[in-house]
Short mmCIF file of C-alpha atoms and ligand atoms in Angstrom, two decimals:
data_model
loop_
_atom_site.label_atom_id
_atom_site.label_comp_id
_atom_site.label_asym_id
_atom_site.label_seq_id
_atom_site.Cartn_x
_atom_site.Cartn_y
_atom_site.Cartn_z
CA UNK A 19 0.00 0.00 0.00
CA UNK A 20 0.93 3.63 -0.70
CA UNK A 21 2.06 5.68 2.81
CA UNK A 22 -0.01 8.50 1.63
CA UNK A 23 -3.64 9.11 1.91
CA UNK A 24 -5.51 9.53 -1.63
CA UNK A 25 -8.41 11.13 -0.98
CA UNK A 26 -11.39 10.63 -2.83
CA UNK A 27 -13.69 13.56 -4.67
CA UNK A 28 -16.92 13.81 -2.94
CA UNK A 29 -19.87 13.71 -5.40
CA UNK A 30 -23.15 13.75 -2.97
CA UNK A 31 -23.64 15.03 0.79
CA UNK A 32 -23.38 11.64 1.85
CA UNK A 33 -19.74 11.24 0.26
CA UNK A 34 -17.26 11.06 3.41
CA UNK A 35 -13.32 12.06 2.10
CA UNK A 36 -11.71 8.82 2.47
CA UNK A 37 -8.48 8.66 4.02
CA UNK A 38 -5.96 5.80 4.28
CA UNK A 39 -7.80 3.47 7.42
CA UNK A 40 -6.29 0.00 7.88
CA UNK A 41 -8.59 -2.46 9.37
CA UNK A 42 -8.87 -6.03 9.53
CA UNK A 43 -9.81 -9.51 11.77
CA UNK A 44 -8.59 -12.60 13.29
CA UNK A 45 -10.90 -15.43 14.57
CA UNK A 46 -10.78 -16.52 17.86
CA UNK A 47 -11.42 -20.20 17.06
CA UNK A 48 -8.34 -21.84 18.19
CA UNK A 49 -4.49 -21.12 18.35
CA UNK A 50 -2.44 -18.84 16.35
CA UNK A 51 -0.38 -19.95 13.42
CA UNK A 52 2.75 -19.28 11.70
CA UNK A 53 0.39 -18.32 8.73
CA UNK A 54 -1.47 -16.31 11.10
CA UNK A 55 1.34 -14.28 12.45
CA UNK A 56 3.07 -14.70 9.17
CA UNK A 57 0.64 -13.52 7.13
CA UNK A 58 -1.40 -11.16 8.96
CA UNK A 59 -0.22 -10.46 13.23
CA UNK A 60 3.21 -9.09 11.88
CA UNK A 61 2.05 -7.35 8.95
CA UNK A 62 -0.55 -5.58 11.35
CA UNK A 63 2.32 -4.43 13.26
CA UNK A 64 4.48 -3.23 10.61
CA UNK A 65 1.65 -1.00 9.38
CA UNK A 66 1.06 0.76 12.69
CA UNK A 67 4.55 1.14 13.19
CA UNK A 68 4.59 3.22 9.46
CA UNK A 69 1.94 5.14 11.41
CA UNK A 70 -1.18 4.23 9.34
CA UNK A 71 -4.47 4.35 11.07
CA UNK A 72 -4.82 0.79 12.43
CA UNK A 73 -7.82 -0.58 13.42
CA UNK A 74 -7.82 -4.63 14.46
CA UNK A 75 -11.16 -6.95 15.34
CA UNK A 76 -11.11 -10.31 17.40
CA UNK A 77 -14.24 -11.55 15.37
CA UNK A 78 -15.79 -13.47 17.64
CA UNK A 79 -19.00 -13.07 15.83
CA UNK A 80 -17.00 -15.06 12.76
CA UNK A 81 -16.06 -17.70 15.38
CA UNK A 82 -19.52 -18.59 15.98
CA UNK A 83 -20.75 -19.49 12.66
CA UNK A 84 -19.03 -23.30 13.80
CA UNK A 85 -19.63 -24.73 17.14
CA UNK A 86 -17.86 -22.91 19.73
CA UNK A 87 -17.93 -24.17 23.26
CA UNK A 88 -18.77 -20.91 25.24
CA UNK A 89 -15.65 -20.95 27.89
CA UNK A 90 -12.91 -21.97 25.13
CA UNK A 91 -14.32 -18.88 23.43
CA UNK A 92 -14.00 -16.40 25.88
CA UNK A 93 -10.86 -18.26 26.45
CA UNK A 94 -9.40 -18.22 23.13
CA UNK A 95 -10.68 -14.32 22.15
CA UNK A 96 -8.25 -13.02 26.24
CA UNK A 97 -5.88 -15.44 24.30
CA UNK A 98 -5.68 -14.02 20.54
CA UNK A 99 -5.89 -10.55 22.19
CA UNK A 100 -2.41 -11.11 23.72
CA UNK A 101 -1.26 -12.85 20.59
CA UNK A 102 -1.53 -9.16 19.32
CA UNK A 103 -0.21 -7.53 21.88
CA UNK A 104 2.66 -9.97 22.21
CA UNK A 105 3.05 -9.50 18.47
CA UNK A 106 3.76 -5.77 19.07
CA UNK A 107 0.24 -4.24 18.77
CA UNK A 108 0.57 -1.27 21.04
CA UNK A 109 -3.06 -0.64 22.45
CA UNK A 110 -2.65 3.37 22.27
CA UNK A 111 -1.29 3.39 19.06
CA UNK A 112 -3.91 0.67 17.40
CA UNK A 113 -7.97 0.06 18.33
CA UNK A 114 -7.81 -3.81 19.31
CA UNK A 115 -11.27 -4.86 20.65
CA UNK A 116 -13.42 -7.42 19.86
CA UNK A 117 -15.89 -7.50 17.47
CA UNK A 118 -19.02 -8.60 19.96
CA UNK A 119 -18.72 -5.19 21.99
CA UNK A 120 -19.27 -3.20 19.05
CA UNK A 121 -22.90 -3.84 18.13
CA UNK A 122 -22.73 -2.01 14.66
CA UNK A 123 -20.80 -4.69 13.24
CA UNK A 124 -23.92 -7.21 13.17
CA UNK A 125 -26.40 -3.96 12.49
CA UNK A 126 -24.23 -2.92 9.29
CA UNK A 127 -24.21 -6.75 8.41
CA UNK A 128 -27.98 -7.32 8.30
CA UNK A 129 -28.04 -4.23 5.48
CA UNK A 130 -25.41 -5.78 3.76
CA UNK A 131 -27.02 -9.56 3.68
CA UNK A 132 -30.06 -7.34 1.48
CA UNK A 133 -27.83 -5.79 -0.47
CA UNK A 134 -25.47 -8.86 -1.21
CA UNK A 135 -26.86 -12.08 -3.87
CA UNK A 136 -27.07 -15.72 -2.49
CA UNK A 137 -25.41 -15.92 -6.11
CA UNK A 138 -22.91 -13.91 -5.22
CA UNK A 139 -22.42 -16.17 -2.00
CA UNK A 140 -23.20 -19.25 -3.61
CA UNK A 141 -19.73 -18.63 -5.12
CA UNK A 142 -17.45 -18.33 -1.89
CA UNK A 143 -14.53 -20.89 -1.89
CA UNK A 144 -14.14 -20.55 2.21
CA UNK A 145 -18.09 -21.73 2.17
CA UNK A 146 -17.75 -24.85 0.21
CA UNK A 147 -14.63 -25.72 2.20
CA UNK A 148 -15.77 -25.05 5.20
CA UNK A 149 -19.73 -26.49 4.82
CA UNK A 150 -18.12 -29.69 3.27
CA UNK A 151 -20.33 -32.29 1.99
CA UNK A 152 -22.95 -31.77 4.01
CA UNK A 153 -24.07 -27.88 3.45
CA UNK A 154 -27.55 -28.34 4.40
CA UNK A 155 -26.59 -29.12 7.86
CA UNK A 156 -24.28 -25.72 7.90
CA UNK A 157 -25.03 -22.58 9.52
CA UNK A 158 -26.98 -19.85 7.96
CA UNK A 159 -24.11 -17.66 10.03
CA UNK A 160 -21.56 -19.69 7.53
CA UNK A 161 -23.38 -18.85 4.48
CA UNK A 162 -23.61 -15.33 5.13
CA UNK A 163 -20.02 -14.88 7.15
CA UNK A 164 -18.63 -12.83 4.32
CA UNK A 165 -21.79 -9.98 4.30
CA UNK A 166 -20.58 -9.32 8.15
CA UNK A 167 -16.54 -9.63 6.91
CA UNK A 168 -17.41 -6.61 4.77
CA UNK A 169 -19.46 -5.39 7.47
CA UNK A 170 -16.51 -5.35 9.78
CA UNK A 171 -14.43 -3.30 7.05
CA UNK A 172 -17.18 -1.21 5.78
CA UNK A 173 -18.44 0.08 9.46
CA UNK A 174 -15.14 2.00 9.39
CA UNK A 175 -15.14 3.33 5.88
CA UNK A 176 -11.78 1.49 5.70
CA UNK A 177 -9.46 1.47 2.94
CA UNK A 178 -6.66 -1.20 3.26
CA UNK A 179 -7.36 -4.61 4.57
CA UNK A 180 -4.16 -6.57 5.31
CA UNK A 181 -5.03 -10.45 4.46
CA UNK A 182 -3.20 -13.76 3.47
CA UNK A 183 -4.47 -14.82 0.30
CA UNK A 184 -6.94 -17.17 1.34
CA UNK A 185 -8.82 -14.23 2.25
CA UNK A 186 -9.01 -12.29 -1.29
CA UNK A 187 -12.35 -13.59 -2.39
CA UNK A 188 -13.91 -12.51 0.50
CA UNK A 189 -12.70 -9.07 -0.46
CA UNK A 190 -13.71 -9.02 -3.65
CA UNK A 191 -16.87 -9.58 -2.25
CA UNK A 192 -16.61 -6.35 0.17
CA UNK A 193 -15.91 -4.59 -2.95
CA UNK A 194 -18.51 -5.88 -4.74
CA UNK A 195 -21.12 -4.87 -1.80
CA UNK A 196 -19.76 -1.45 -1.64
CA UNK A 197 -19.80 -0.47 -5.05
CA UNK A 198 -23.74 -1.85 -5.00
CA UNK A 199 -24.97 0.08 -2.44
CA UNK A 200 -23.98 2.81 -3.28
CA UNK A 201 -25.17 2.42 -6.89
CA UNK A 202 -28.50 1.05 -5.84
CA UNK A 203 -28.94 4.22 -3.32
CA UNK A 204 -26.98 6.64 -5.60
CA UNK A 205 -24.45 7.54 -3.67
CA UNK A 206 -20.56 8.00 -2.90
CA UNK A 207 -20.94 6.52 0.48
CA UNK A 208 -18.51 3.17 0.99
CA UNK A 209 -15.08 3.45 -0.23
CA UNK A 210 -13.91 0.76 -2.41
CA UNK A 211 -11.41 -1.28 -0.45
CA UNK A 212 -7.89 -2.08 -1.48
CA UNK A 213 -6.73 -5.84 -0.58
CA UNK A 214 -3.11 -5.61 1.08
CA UNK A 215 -1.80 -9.10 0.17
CA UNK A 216 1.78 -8.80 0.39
CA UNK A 217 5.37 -10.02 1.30
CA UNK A 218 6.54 -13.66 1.10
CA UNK A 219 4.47 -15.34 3.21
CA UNK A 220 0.61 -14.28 2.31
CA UNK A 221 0.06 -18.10 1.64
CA UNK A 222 1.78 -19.75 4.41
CA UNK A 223 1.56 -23.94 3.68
CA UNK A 224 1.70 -27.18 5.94
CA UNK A 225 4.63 -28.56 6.92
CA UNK A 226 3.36 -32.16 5.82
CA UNK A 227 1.70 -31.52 2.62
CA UNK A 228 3.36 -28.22 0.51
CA UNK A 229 0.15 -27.88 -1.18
CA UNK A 230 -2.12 -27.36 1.47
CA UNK A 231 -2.74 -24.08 3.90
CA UNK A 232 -1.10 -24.03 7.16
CA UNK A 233 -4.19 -24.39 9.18
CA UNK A 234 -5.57 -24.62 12.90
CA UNK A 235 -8.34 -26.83 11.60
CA UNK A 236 -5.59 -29.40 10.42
CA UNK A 237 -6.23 -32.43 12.40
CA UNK A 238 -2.23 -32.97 12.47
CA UNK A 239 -0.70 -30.74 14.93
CA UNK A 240 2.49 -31.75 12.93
CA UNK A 241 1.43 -29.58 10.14
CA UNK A 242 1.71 -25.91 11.70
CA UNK A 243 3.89 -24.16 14.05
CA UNK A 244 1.38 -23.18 16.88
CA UNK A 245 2.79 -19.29 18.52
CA UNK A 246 2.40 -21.27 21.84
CA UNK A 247 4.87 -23.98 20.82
CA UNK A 248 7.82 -23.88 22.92
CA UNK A 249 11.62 -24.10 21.61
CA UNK A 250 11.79 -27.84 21.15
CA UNK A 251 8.57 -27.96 19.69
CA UNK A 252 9.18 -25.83 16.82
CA UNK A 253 12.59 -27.67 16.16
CA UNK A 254 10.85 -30.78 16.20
CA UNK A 255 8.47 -29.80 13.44
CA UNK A 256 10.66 -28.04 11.20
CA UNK A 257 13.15 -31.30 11.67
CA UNK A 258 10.46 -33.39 10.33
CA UNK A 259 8.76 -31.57 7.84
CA UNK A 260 8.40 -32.99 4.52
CA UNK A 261 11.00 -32.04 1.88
CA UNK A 262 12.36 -33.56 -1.03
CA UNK A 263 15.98 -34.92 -1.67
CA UNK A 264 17.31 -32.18 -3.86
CA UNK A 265 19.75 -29.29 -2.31
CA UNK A 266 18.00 -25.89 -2.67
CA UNK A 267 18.42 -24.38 -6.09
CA UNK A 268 20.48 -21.34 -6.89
CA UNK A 269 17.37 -19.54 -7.85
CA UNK A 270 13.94 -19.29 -7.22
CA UNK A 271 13.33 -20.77 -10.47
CA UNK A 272 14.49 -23.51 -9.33
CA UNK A 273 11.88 -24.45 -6.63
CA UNK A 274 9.09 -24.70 -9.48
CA UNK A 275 7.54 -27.81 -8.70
CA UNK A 276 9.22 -27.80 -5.33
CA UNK A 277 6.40 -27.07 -2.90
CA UNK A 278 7.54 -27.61 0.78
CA UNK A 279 11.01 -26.47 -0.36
CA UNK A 280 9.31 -23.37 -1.82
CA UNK A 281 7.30 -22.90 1.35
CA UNK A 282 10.17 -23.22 3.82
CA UNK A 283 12.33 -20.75 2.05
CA UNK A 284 9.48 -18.19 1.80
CA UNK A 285 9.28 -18.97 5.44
CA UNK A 286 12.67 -18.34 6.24
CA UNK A 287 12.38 -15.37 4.24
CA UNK A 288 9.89 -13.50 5.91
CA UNK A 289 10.66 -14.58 9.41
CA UNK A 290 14.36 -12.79 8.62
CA UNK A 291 12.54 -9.95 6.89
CA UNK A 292 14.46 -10.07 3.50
CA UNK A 293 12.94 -11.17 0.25
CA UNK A 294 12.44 -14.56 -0.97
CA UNK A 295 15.23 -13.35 -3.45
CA UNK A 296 17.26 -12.49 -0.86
CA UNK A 297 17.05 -16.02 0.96
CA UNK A 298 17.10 -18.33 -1.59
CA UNK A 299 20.84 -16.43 -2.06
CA UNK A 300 21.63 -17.16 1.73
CA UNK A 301 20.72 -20.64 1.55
CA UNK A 302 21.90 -21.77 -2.52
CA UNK A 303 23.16 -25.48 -2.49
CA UNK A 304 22.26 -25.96 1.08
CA UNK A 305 20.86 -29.96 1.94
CA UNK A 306 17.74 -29.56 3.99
CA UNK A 307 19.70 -31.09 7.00
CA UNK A 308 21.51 -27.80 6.90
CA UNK A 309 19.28 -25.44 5.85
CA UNK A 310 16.34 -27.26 8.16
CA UNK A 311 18.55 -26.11 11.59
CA UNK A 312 18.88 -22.45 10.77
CA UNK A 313 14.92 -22.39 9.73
CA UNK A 314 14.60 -23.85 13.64
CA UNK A 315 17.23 -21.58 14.96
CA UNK A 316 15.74 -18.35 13.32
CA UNK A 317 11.90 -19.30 13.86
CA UNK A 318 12.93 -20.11 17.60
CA UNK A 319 14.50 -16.94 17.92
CA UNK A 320 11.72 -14.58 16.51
CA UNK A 321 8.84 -16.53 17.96
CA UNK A 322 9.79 -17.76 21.43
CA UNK A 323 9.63 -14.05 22.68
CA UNK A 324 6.09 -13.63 21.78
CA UNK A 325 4.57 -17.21 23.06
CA UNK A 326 6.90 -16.25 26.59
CA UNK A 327 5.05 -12.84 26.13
CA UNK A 328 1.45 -14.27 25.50
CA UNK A 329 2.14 -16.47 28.44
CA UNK A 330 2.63 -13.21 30.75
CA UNK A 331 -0.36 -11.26 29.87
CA UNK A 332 -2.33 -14.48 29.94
CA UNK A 333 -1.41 -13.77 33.48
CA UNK A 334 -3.44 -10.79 33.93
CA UNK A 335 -6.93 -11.17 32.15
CA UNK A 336 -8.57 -8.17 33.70
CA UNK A 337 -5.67 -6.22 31.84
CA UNK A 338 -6.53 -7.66 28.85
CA UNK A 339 -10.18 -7.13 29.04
CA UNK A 340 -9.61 -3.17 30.20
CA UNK A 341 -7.68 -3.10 26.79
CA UNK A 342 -11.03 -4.44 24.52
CA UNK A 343 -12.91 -2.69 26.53
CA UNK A 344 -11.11 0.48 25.98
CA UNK A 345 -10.36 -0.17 22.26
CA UNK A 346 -14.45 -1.29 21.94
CA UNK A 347 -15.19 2.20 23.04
CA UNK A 348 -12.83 3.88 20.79
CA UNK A 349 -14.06 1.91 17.33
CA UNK A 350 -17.57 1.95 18.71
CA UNK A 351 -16.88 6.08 18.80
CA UNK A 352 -15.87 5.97 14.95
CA UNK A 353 -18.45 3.35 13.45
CA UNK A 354 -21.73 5.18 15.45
CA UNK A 355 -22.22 7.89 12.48
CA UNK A 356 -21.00 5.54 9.96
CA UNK A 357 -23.82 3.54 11.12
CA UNK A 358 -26.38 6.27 11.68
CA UNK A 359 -25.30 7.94 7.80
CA UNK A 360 -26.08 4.47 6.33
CA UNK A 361 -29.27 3.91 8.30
CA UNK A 362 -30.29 7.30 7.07
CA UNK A 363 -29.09 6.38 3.02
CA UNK A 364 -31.52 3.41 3.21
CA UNK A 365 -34.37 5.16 4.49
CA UNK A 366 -34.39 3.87 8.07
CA UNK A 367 -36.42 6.39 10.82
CA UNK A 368 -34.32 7.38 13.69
CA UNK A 369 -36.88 9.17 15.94
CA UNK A 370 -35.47 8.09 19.57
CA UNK A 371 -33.44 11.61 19.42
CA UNK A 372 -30.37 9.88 21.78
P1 LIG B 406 -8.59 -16.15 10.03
O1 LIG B 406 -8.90 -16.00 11.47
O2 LIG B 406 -8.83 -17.45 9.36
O3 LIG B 406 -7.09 -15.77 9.76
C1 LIG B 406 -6.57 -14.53 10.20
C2 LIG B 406 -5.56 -13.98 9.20
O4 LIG B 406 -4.49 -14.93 9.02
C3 LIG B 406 -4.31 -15.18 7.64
N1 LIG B 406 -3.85 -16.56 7.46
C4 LIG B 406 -2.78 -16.90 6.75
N2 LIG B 406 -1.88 -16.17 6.08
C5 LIG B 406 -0.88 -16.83 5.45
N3 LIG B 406 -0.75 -18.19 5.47
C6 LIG B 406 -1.63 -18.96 6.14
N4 LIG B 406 -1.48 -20.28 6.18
C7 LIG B 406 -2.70 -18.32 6.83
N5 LIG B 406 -3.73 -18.76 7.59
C8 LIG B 406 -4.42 -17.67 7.96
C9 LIG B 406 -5.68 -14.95 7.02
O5 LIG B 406 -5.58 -14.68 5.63
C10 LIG B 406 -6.16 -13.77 7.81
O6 LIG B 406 -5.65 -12.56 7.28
N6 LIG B 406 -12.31 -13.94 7.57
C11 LIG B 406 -11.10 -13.68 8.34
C12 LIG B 406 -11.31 -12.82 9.56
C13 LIG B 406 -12.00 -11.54 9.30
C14 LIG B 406 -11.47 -10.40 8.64
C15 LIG B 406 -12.47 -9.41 8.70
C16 LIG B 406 -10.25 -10.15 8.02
C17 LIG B 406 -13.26 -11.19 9.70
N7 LIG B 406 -13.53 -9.93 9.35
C18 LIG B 406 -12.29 -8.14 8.13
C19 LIG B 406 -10.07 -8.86 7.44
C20 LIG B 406 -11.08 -7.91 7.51
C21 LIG B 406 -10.53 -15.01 8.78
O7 LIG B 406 -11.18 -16.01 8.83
O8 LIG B 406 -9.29 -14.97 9.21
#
């Protein structure tokens, strides 16, 4: 994404100047990943620390469309929340709150489910994956997951929504909503958001099986690097993930065809921040019992500090709750007239007068 805000010419009075806003959402369904942090925790961080406006969800409305067992949730959303914080979200510098506490989110989401097609939904990849076989035994939540996604994004008129890849359909489909209601209502009201899928690890993959996402869902634990692993742990799996017998190539050319390989060198490459240029380089002509050690030795070293860090907050809950409470209030502060403007678009009475 550009640094610099672009503006956009107003065309009615219910056009709102839009200004660079980052936003965007992790579920609370489970552990974090490498792919999570990879792909999205440290990417958050690195655009609040280029001082964008940052705003981050725990969508624990998301979580919900699959069977959540009420104490693991409020467990797991105290538990993602200092995943961010441990990741280097600074609470006064970012909104972190979760998604629940901000009632506009499912408001905005019920205009957006009759604005959005059940073609248009029909057509979600995350949907089929997710429903499986048996979709008529899915929840409506499930089906409709995406209209509150852009929802979420929308609520804040935001502009740039850092994703992994697996998330760029669902975007689309944000866009797609926006550019609807405002033609169906005539106006210059949602901004048109900008997917920010970038760096080398947007498509993080499993350790067993280099065509496959790094998942929680995964029913090997083998398969991802959990941010609560400790040292060993992460050794362990890198040690045995799957590879092939070739040495690394001299180019990145040269890992066509080469899945895991590919995967543990993009790995390697954005855990050291260089490119995947940069690290294919560093590691040319390498055997995977070489390169495999450093991959342990560098992931060890950049993610041991956060899972001892998680562990510490974990420690203090009511801490952790004053900060979604706080950042709740704060988002909750900006989405209320976004909310209010968009009730008023669609023709909605607001006679209460509070
Ligand atoms: P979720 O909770 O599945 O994942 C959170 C973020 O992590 C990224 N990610 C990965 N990136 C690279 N490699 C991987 N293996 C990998 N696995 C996960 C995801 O792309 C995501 O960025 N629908 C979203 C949550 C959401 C949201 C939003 C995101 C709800 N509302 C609004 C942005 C804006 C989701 O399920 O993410």
């Amino acid at each position: 994404m550009t640094d610099t805000a672009q503006p956009t010419a107003t065309k009615t009075d219910t056009a709102a100047a839009f200004k660079t806003r980052v936003f965007s959402g992790i579920q609370p369904s489970g552990g974090l990943t490498l792919g999570n942090y990879l792909g999205a925790l440290k990417r958050f961080v690195e655009l609040q620390e280029r001082g964008a406006e940052t705003i981050y969800c725990i969508v624990d409305l998301h979580a919900i469309t699959v069977w959540q067992d009420p104490a693991a949730l409020r467990r797991n959303t105290r538990e993602l929340a200092a995943g961010f914080l441990a990741s280097g979200i600074d609470p006064t510098r970012s909104i972190l709150f979760n998604q629940s506490q901000v009632p506009g989110h499912a408001q905005l989401a019920w205009i957006f489910n009759c604005v959005a097609r059940m073609g248009w939904l029909n057509r979600m990849t995350q949907f089929k994956d997710k429903a499986g076989k048996n979709r008529e035994n899915a929840s409506v939540g499930l089906f409709a997951y995406p209209t509150l996604m852009a929802a979420d994004i929308l609520l804040y008129h935001a502009t740039h929504v850092p994703v992994g890849e697996d998330q760029k359909q669902h975007l689309e489909l944000t866009r797609d909503i926006a550019i609807k209601f405002n033609h169906d209502y005539g106006v210059d009201w949602f901004p048109v958001v900008e997917p920010v899928i970038e760096g080398p690890a947007t498509r993080v993959m499993s350790l067993r099986d280099g065509t496959k996402k790094m998942s929680k869902s995964d029913p090997s634990d083998m398969s991802r690097i959990n941010l609560t692993d400790d040292a060993d742990t992460i050794a362990r799996k890198i040690r045995k993930a799957r590879t092939d017998p070739e040495p690394l190539p001299e180019t990145l050319e040269g890992l066509e065809g080469r899945p895991e390989a590919r995967n543990l060198v993009n790995i390697f490459a954005a855990l050291a921040d260089i490119t995947p240029e940069q690290a294919i380089r560093q590691v040319a002509g390498k055997q995977f019992s070489e390169f495999k050690p450093m991959l342990a030795e560098l992931a060890v070293e950049r993610l041991a500090p956060i899972s001892r860090r998680m562990a510490e907050l974990m420690e203090d809950p009511a801490e952790i709750d004053r900060i979604l409470g706080d950042g709740a209030r704060r988002a909750d502060a900006i989405a209320t007239p976004i909310l209010e403007k968009t009730y008023d678009i669609v023709g909605m009475l607001r006679t209460r007068g509070d």
